[in-house]
PDB file of C-alpha atoms in Angstrom:
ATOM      1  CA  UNK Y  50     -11.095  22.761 -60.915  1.00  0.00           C
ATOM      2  CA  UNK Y  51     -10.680  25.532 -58.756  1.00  0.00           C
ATOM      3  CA  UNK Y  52      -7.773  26.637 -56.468  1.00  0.00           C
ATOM      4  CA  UNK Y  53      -7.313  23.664 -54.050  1.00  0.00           C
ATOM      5  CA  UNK Y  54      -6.139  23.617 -50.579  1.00  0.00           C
ATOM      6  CA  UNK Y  55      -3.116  21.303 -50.137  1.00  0.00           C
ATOM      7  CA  UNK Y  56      -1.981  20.470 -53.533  1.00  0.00           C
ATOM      8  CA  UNK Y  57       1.047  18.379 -54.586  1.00  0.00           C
ATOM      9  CA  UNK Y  58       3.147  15.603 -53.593  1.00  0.00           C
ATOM     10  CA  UNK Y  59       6.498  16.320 -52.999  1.00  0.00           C
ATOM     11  CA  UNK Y  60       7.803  19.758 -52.083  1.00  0.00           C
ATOM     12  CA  UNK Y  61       8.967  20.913 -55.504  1.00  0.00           C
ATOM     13  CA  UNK Y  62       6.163  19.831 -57.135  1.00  0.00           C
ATOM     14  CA  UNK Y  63       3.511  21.093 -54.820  1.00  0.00           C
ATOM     15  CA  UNK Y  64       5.652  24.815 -55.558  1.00  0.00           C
ATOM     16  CA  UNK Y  65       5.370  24.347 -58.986  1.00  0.00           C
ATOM     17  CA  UNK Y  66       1.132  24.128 -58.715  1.00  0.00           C
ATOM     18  CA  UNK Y  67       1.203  26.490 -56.364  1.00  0.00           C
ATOM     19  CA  UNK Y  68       2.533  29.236 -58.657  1.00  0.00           C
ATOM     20  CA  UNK Y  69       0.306  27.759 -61.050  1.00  0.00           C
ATOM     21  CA  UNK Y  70      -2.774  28.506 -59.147  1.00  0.00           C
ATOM     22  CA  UNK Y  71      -1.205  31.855 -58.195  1.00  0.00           C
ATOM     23  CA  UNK Y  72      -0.569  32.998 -62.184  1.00  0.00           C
ATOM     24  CA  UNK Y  73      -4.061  32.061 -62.677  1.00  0.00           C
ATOM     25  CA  UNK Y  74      -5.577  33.651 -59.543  1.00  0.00           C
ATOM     26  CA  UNK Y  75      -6.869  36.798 -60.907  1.00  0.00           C
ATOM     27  CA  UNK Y  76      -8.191  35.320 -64.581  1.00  0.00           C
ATOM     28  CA  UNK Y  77      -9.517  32.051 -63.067  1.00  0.00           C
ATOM     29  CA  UNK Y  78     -13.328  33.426 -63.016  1.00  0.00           C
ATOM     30  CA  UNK Y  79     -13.445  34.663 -66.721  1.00  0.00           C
ATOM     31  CA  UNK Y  80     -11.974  31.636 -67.909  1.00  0.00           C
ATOM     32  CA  UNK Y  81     -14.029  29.212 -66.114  1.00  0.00           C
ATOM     33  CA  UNK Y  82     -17.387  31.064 -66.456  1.00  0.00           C
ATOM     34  CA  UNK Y  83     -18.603  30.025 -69.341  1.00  0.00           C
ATOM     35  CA  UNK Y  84     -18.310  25.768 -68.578  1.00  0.00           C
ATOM     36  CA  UNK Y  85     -19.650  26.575 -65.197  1.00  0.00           C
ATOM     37  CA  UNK Y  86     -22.737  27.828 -66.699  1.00  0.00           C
ATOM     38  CA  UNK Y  87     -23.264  25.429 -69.515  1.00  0.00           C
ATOM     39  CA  UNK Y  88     -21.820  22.201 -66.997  1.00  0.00           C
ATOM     40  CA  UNK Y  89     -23.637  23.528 -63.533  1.00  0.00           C
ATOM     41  CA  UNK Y  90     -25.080  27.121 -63.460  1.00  0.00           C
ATOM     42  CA  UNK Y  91     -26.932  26.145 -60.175  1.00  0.00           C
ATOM     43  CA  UNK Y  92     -25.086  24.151 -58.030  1.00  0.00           C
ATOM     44  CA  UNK Y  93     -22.995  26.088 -56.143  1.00  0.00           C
ATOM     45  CA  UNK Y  94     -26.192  27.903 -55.041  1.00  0.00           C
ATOM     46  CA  UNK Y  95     -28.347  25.221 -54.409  1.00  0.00           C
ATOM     47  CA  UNK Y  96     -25.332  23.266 -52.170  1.00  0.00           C
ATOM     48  CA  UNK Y  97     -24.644  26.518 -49.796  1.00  0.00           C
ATOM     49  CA  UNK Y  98     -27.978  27.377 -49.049  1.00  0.00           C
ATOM     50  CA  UNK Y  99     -27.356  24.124 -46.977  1.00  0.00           C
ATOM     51  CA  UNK Y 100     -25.193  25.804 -44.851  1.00  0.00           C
ATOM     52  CA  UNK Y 101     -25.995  26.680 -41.109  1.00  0.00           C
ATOM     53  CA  UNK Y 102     -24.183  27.668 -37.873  1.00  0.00           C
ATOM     54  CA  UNK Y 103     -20.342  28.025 -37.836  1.00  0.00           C
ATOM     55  CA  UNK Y 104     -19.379  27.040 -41.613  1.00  0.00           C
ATOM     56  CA  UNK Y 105     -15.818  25.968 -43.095  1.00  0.00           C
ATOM     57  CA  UNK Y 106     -15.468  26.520 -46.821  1.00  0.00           C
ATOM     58  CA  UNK Y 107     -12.236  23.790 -48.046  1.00  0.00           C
ATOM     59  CA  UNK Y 108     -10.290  25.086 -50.616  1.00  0.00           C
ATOM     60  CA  UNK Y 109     -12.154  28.303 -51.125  1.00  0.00           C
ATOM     61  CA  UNK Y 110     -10.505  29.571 -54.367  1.00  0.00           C
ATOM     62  CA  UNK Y 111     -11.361  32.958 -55.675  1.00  0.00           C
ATOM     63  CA  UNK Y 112     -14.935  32.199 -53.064  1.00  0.00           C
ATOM     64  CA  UNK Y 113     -17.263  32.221 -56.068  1.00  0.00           C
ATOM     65  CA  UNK Y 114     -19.357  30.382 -53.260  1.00  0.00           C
ATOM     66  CA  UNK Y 115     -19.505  33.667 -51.437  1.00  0.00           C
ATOM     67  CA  UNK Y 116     -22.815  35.424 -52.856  1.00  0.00           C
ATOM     68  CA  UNK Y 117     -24.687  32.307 -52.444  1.00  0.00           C
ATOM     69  CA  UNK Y 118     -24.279  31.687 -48.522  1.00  0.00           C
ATOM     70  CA  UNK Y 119     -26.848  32.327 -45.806  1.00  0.00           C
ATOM     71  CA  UNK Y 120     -26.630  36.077 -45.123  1.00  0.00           C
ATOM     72  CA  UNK Y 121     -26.418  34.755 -41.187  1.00  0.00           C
ATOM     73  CA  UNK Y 122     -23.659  32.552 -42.025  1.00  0.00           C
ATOM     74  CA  UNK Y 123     -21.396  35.595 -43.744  1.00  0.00           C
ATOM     75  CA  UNK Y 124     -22.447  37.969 -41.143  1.00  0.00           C
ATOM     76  CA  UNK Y 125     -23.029  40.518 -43.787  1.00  0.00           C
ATOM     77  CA  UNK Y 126     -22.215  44.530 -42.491  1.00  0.00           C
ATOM     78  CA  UNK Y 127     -25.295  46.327 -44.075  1.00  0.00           C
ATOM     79  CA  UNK Y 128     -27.123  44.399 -41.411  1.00  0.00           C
ATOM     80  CA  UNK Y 129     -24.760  45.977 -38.872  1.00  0.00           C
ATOM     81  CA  UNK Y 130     -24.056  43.435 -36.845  1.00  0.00           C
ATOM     82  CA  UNK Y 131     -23.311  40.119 -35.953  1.00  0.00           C
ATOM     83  CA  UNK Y 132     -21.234  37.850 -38.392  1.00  0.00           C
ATOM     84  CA  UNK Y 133     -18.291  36.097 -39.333  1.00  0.00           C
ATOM     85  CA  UNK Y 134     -19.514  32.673 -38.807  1.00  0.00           C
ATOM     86  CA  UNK Y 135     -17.844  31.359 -42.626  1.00  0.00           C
ATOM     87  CA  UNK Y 136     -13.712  30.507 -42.406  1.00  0.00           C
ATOM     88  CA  UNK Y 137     -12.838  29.662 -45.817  1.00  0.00           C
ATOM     89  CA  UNK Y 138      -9.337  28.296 -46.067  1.00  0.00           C
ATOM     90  CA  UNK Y 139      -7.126  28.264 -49.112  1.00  0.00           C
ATOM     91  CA  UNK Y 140      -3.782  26.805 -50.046  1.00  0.00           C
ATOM     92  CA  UNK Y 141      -2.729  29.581 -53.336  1.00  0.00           C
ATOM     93  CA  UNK Y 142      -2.135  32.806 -51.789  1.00  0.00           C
ATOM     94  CA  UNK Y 143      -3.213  34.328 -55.321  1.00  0.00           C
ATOM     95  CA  UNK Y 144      -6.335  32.861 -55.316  1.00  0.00           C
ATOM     96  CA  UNK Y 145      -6.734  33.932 -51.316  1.00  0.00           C
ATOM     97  CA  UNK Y 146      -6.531  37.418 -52.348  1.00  0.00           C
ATOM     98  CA  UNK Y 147      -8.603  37.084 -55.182  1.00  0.00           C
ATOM     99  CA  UNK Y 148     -11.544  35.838 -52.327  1.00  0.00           C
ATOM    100  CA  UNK Y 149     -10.698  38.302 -49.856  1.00  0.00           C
ATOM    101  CA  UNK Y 150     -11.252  41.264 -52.620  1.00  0.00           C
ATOM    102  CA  UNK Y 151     -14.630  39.582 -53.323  1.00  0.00           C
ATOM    103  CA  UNK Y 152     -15.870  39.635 -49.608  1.00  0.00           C
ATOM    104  CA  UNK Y 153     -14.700  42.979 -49.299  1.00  0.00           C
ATOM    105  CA  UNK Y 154     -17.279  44.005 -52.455  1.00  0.00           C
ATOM    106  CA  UNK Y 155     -19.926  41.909 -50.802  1.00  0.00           C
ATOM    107  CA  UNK Y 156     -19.770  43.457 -47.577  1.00  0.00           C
ATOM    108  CA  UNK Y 157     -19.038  40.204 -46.044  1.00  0.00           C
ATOM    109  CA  UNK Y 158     -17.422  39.663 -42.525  1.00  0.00           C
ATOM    110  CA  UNK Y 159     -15.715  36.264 -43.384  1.00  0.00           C
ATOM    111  CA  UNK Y 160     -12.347  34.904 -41.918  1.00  0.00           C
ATOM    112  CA  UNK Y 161     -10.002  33.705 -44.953  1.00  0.00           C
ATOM    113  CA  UNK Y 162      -6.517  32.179 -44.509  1.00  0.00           C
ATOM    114  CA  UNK Y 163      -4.141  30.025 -45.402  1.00  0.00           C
ATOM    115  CA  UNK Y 164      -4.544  26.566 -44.809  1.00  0.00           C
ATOM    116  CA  UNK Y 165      -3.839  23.028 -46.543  1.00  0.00           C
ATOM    117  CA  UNK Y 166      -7.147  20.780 -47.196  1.00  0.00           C
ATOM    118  CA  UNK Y 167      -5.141  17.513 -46.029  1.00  0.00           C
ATOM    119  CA  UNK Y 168      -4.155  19.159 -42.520  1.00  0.00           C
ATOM    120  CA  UNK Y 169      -6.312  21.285 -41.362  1.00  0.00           C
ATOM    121  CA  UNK Y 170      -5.200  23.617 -38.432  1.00  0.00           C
ATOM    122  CA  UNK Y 171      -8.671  23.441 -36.410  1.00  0.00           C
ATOM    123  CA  UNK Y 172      -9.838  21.587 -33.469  1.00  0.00           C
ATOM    124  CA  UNK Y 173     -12.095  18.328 -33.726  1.00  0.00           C
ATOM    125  CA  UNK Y 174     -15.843  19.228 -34.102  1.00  0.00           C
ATOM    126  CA  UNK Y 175     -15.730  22.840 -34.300  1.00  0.00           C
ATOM    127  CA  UNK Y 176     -17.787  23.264 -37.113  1.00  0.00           C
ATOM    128  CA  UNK Y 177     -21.526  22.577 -38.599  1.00  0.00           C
ATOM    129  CA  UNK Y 178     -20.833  22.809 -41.976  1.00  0.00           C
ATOM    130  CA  UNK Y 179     -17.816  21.892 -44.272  1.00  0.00           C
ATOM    131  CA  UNK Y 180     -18.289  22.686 -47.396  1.00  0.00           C
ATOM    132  CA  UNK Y 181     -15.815  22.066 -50.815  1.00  0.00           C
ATOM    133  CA  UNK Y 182     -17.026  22.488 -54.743  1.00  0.00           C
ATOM    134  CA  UNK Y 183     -14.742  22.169 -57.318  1.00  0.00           C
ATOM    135  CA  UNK Y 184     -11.206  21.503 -55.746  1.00  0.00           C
ATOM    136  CA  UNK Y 185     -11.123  17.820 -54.489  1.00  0.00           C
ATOM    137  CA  UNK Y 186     -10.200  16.721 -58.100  1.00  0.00           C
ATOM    138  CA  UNK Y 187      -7.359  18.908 -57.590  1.00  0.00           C
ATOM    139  CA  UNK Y 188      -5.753  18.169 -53.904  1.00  0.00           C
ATOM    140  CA  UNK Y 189      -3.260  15.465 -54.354  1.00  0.00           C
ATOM    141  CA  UNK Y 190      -4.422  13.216 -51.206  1.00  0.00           C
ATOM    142  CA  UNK Y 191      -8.628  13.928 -51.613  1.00  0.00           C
ATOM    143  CA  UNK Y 192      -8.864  11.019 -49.272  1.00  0.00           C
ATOM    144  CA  UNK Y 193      -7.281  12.677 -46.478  1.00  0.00           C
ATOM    145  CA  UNK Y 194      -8.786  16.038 -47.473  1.00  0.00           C
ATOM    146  CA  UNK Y 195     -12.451  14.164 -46.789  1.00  0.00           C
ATOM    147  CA  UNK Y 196     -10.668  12.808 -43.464  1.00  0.00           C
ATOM    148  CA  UNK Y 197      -9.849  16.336 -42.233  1.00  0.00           C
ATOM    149  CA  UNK Y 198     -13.267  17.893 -43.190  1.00  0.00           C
ATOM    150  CA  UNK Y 199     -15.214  14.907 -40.871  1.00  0.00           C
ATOM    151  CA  UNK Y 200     -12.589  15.114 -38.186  1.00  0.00           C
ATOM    152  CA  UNK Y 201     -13.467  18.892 -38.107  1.00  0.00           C
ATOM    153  CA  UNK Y 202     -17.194  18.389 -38.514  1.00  0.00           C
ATOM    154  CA  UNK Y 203     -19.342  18.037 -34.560  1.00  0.00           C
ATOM    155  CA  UNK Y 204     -21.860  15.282 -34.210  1.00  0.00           C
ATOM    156  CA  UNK Y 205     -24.823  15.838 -36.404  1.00  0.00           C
ATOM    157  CA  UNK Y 206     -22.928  18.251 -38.890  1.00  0.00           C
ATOM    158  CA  UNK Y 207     -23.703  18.378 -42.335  1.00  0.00           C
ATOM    159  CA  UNK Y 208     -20.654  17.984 -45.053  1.00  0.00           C
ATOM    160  CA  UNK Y 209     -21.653  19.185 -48.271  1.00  0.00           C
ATOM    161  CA  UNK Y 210     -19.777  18.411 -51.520  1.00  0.00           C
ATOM    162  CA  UNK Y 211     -19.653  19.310 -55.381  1.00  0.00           C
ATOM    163  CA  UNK Y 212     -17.434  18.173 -58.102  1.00  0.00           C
ATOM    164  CA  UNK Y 213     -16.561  16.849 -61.134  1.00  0.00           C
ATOM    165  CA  UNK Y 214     -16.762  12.870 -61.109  1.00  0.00           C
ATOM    166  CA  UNK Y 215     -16.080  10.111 -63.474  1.00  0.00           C
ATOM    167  CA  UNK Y 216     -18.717   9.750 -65.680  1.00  0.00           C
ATOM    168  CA  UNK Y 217     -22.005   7.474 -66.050  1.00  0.00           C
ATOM    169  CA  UNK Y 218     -20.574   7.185 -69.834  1.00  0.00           C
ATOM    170  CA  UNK Y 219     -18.116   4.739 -71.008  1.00  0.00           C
ATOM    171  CA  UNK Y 220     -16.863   6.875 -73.564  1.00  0.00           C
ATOM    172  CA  UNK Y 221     -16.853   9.812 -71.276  1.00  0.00           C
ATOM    173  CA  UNK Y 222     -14.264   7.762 -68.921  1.00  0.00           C
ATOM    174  CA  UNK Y 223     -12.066   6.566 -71.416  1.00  0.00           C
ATOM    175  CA  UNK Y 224     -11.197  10.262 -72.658  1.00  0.00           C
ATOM    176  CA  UNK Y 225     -11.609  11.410 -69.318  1.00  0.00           C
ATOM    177  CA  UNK Y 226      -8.479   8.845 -68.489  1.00  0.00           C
ATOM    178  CA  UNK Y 227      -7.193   9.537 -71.556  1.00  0.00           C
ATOM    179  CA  UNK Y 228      -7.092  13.576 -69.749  1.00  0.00           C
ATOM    180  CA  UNK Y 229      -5.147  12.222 -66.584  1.00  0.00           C
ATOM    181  CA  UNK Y 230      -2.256  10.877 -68.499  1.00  0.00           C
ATOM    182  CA  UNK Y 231      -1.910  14.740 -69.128  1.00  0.00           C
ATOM    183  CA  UNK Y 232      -3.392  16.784 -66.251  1.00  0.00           C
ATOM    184  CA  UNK Y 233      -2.628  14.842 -63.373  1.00  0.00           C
ATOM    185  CA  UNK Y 234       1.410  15.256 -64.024  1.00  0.00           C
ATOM    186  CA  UNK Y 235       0.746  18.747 -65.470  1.00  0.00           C
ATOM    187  CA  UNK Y 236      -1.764  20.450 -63.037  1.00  0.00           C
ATOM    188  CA  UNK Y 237      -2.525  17.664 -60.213  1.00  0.00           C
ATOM    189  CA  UNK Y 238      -5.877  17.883 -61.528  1.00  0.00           C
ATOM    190  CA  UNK Y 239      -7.855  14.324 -62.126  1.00  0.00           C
ATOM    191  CA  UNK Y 240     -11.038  13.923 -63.715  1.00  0.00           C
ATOM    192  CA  UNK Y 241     -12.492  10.146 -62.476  1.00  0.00           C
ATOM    193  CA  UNK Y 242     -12.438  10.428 -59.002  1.00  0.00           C
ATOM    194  CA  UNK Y 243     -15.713  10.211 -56.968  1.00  0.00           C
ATOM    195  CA  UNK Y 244     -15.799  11.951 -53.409  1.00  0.00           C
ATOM    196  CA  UNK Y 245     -19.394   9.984 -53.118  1.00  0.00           C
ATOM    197  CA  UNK Y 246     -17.782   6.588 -53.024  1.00  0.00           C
ATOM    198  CA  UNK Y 247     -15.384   7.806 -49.818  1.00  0.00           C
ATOM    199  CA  UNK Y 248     -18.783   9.034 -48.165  1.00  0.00           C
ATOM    200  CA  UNK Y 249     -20.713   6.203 -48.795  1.00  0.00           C
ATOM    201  CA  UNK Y 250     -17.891   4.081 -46.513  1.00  0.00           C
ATOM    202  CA  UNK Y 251     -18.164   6.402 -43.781  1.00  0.00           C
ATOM    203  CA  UNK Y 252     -20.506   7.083 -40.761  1.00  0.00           C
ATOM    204  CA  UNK Y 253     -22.216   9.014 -43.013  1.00  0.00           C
ATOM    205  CA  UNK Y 254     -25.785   9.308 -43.772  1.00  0.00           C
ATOM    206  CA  UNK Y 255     -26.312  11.072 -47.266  1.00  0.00           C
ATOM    207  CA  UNK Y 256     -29.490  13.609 -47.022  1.00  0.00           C
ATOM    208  CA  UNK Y 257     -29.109  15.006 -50.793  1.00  0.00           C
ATOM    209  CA  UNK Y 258     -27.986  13.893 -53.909  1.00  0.00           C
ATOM    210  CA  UNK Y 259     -27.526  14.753 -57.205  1.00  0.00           C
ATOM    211  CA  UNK Y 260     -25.675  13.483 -60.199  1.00  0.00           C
ATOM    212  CA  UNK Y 261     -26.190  15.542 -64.028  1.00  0.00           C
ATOM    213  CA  UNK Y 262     -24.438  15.893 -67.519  1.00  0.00           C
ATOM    214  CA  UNK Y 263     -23.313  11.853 -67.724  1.00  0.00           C
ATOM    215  CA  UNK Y 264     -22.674  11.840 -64.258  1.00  0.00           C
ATOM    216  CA  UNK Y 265     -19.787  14.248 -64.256  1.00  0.00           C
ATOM    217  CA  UNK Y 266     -20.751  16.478 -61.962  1.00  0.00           C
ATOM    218  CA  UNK Y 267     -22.315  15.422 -58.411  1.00  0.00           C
ATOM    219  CA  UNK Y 268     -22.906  17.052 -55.672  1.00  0.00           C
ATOM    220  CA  UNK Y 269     -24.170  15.637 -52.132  1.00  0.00           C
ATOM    221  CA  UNK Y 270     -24.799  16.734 -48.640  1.00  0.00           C
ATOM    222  CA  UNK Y 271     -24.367  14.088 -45.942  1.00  0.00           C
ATOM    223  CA  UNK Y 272     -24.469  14.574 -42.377  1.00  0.00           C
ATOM    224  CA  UNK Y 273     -21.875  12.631 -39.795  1.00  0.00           C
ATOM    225  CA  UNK Y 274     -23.786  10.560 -37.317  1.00  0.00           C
ATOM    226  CA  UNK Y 275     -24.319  11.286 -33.989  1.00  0.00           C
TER     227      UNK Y 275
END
């Protein structure tokens, strides 16, 4: 749903979505506002107040998660001092910028780049908190996303996770596979996967969990064991 990190399969196509995402960068908020609010008005909120120590956002899109961190995780500069503990990485250079200008209007010392979800260029166990919302329906190898976001993760850390999920409903799933005849090709976006399934096979031991609106969207924070 929002500007993923490592989209595609096959260079050409991957292009394509990328200048997709890019188009879209700077109108993606208005458009999206008004399901976010009627579909989830409080997740995002209630998932990165989870957040603690040295934080990686996955596929950070325009960072609508931004306002809703920890103020000691975004280090932010009205408090003078000591910061920069989020890196937010992002694969659509549009929707980078979009983030970086919202940081900037927060006042938020945050460390945005370029990056692909299903490679990540960072050390194993260098962070406490991964966080993604919104964007594994939309990176064409989620599983390996997930991979890369434990790999990163240190003993202990917490991954938390929000998206859009197959629903509880059968008549929900059948038009929501009914949409991935269409969006998958179109927009490498798919509606029926469920990150929770991948965590539940893992070393993982899930802390919070929450799953509204017929089971579309869920969100979860699990922590990888020691």
């Amino acid at each position: 749903m929002t500007g993923g990190a490592g989209r595609g399969g096959g260079d050409a196509r991957a292009a394509r979505l990328r200048r997709r995402w890019d188009r879209e960068a700077s109108g993606y908020d208005r458009a999206f506002a008004a399901a976010e609010r009627r579909m989830f008005p409080d997740v995002r909120r209630r998932l990165c107040a989870l957040a603690r120590g040295d934080v990686l956002e996955v596929a950070i899109g325009t960072g609508l998660n931004l306002p809703h961190y920890p103020a000691d995780v975004v280090g932010a500069r009205p408090a003078g001092g000591a910061g920069g503990r989020l890196t937010g990485v992002e694969w659509s250079p549009g929707m980078l910028e979009v983030a970086r200008e919202r940081a900037g209007r927060l006042g938020l010392d945050v460390d945005l780049r370029l990056g692909d979800a299903q490679a990540l260029e960072t050390p194993d166990g260098s962070f406490d908190t991964v966080v993604c919302t919104f964007s594994l329906c939309g990176i064409a190898d989620h599983r390996a996303a997930l991979a890369e976001m434990v790999r990163v993760l240190r003993p202990g850390g917490r991954l938390l996770l929000a998206d859009h999920v197959g629903s509880t409903s059968w008549p929900l799933r059948a038009l929501q596979a009914a949409a991935d005849l269409v969006s998958v090709p179109w927009a490498g976006e798919h509606f029926r996967r469920r990150p929770m399934a991948w965590v539940q096979e893992r070393p993982l031991v899930v802390e919070r969990h929450e799953r509204t609106r017929a089971g579309v969207i869920e969100w979860l924070a699990a922590t990888v064991s020691p």
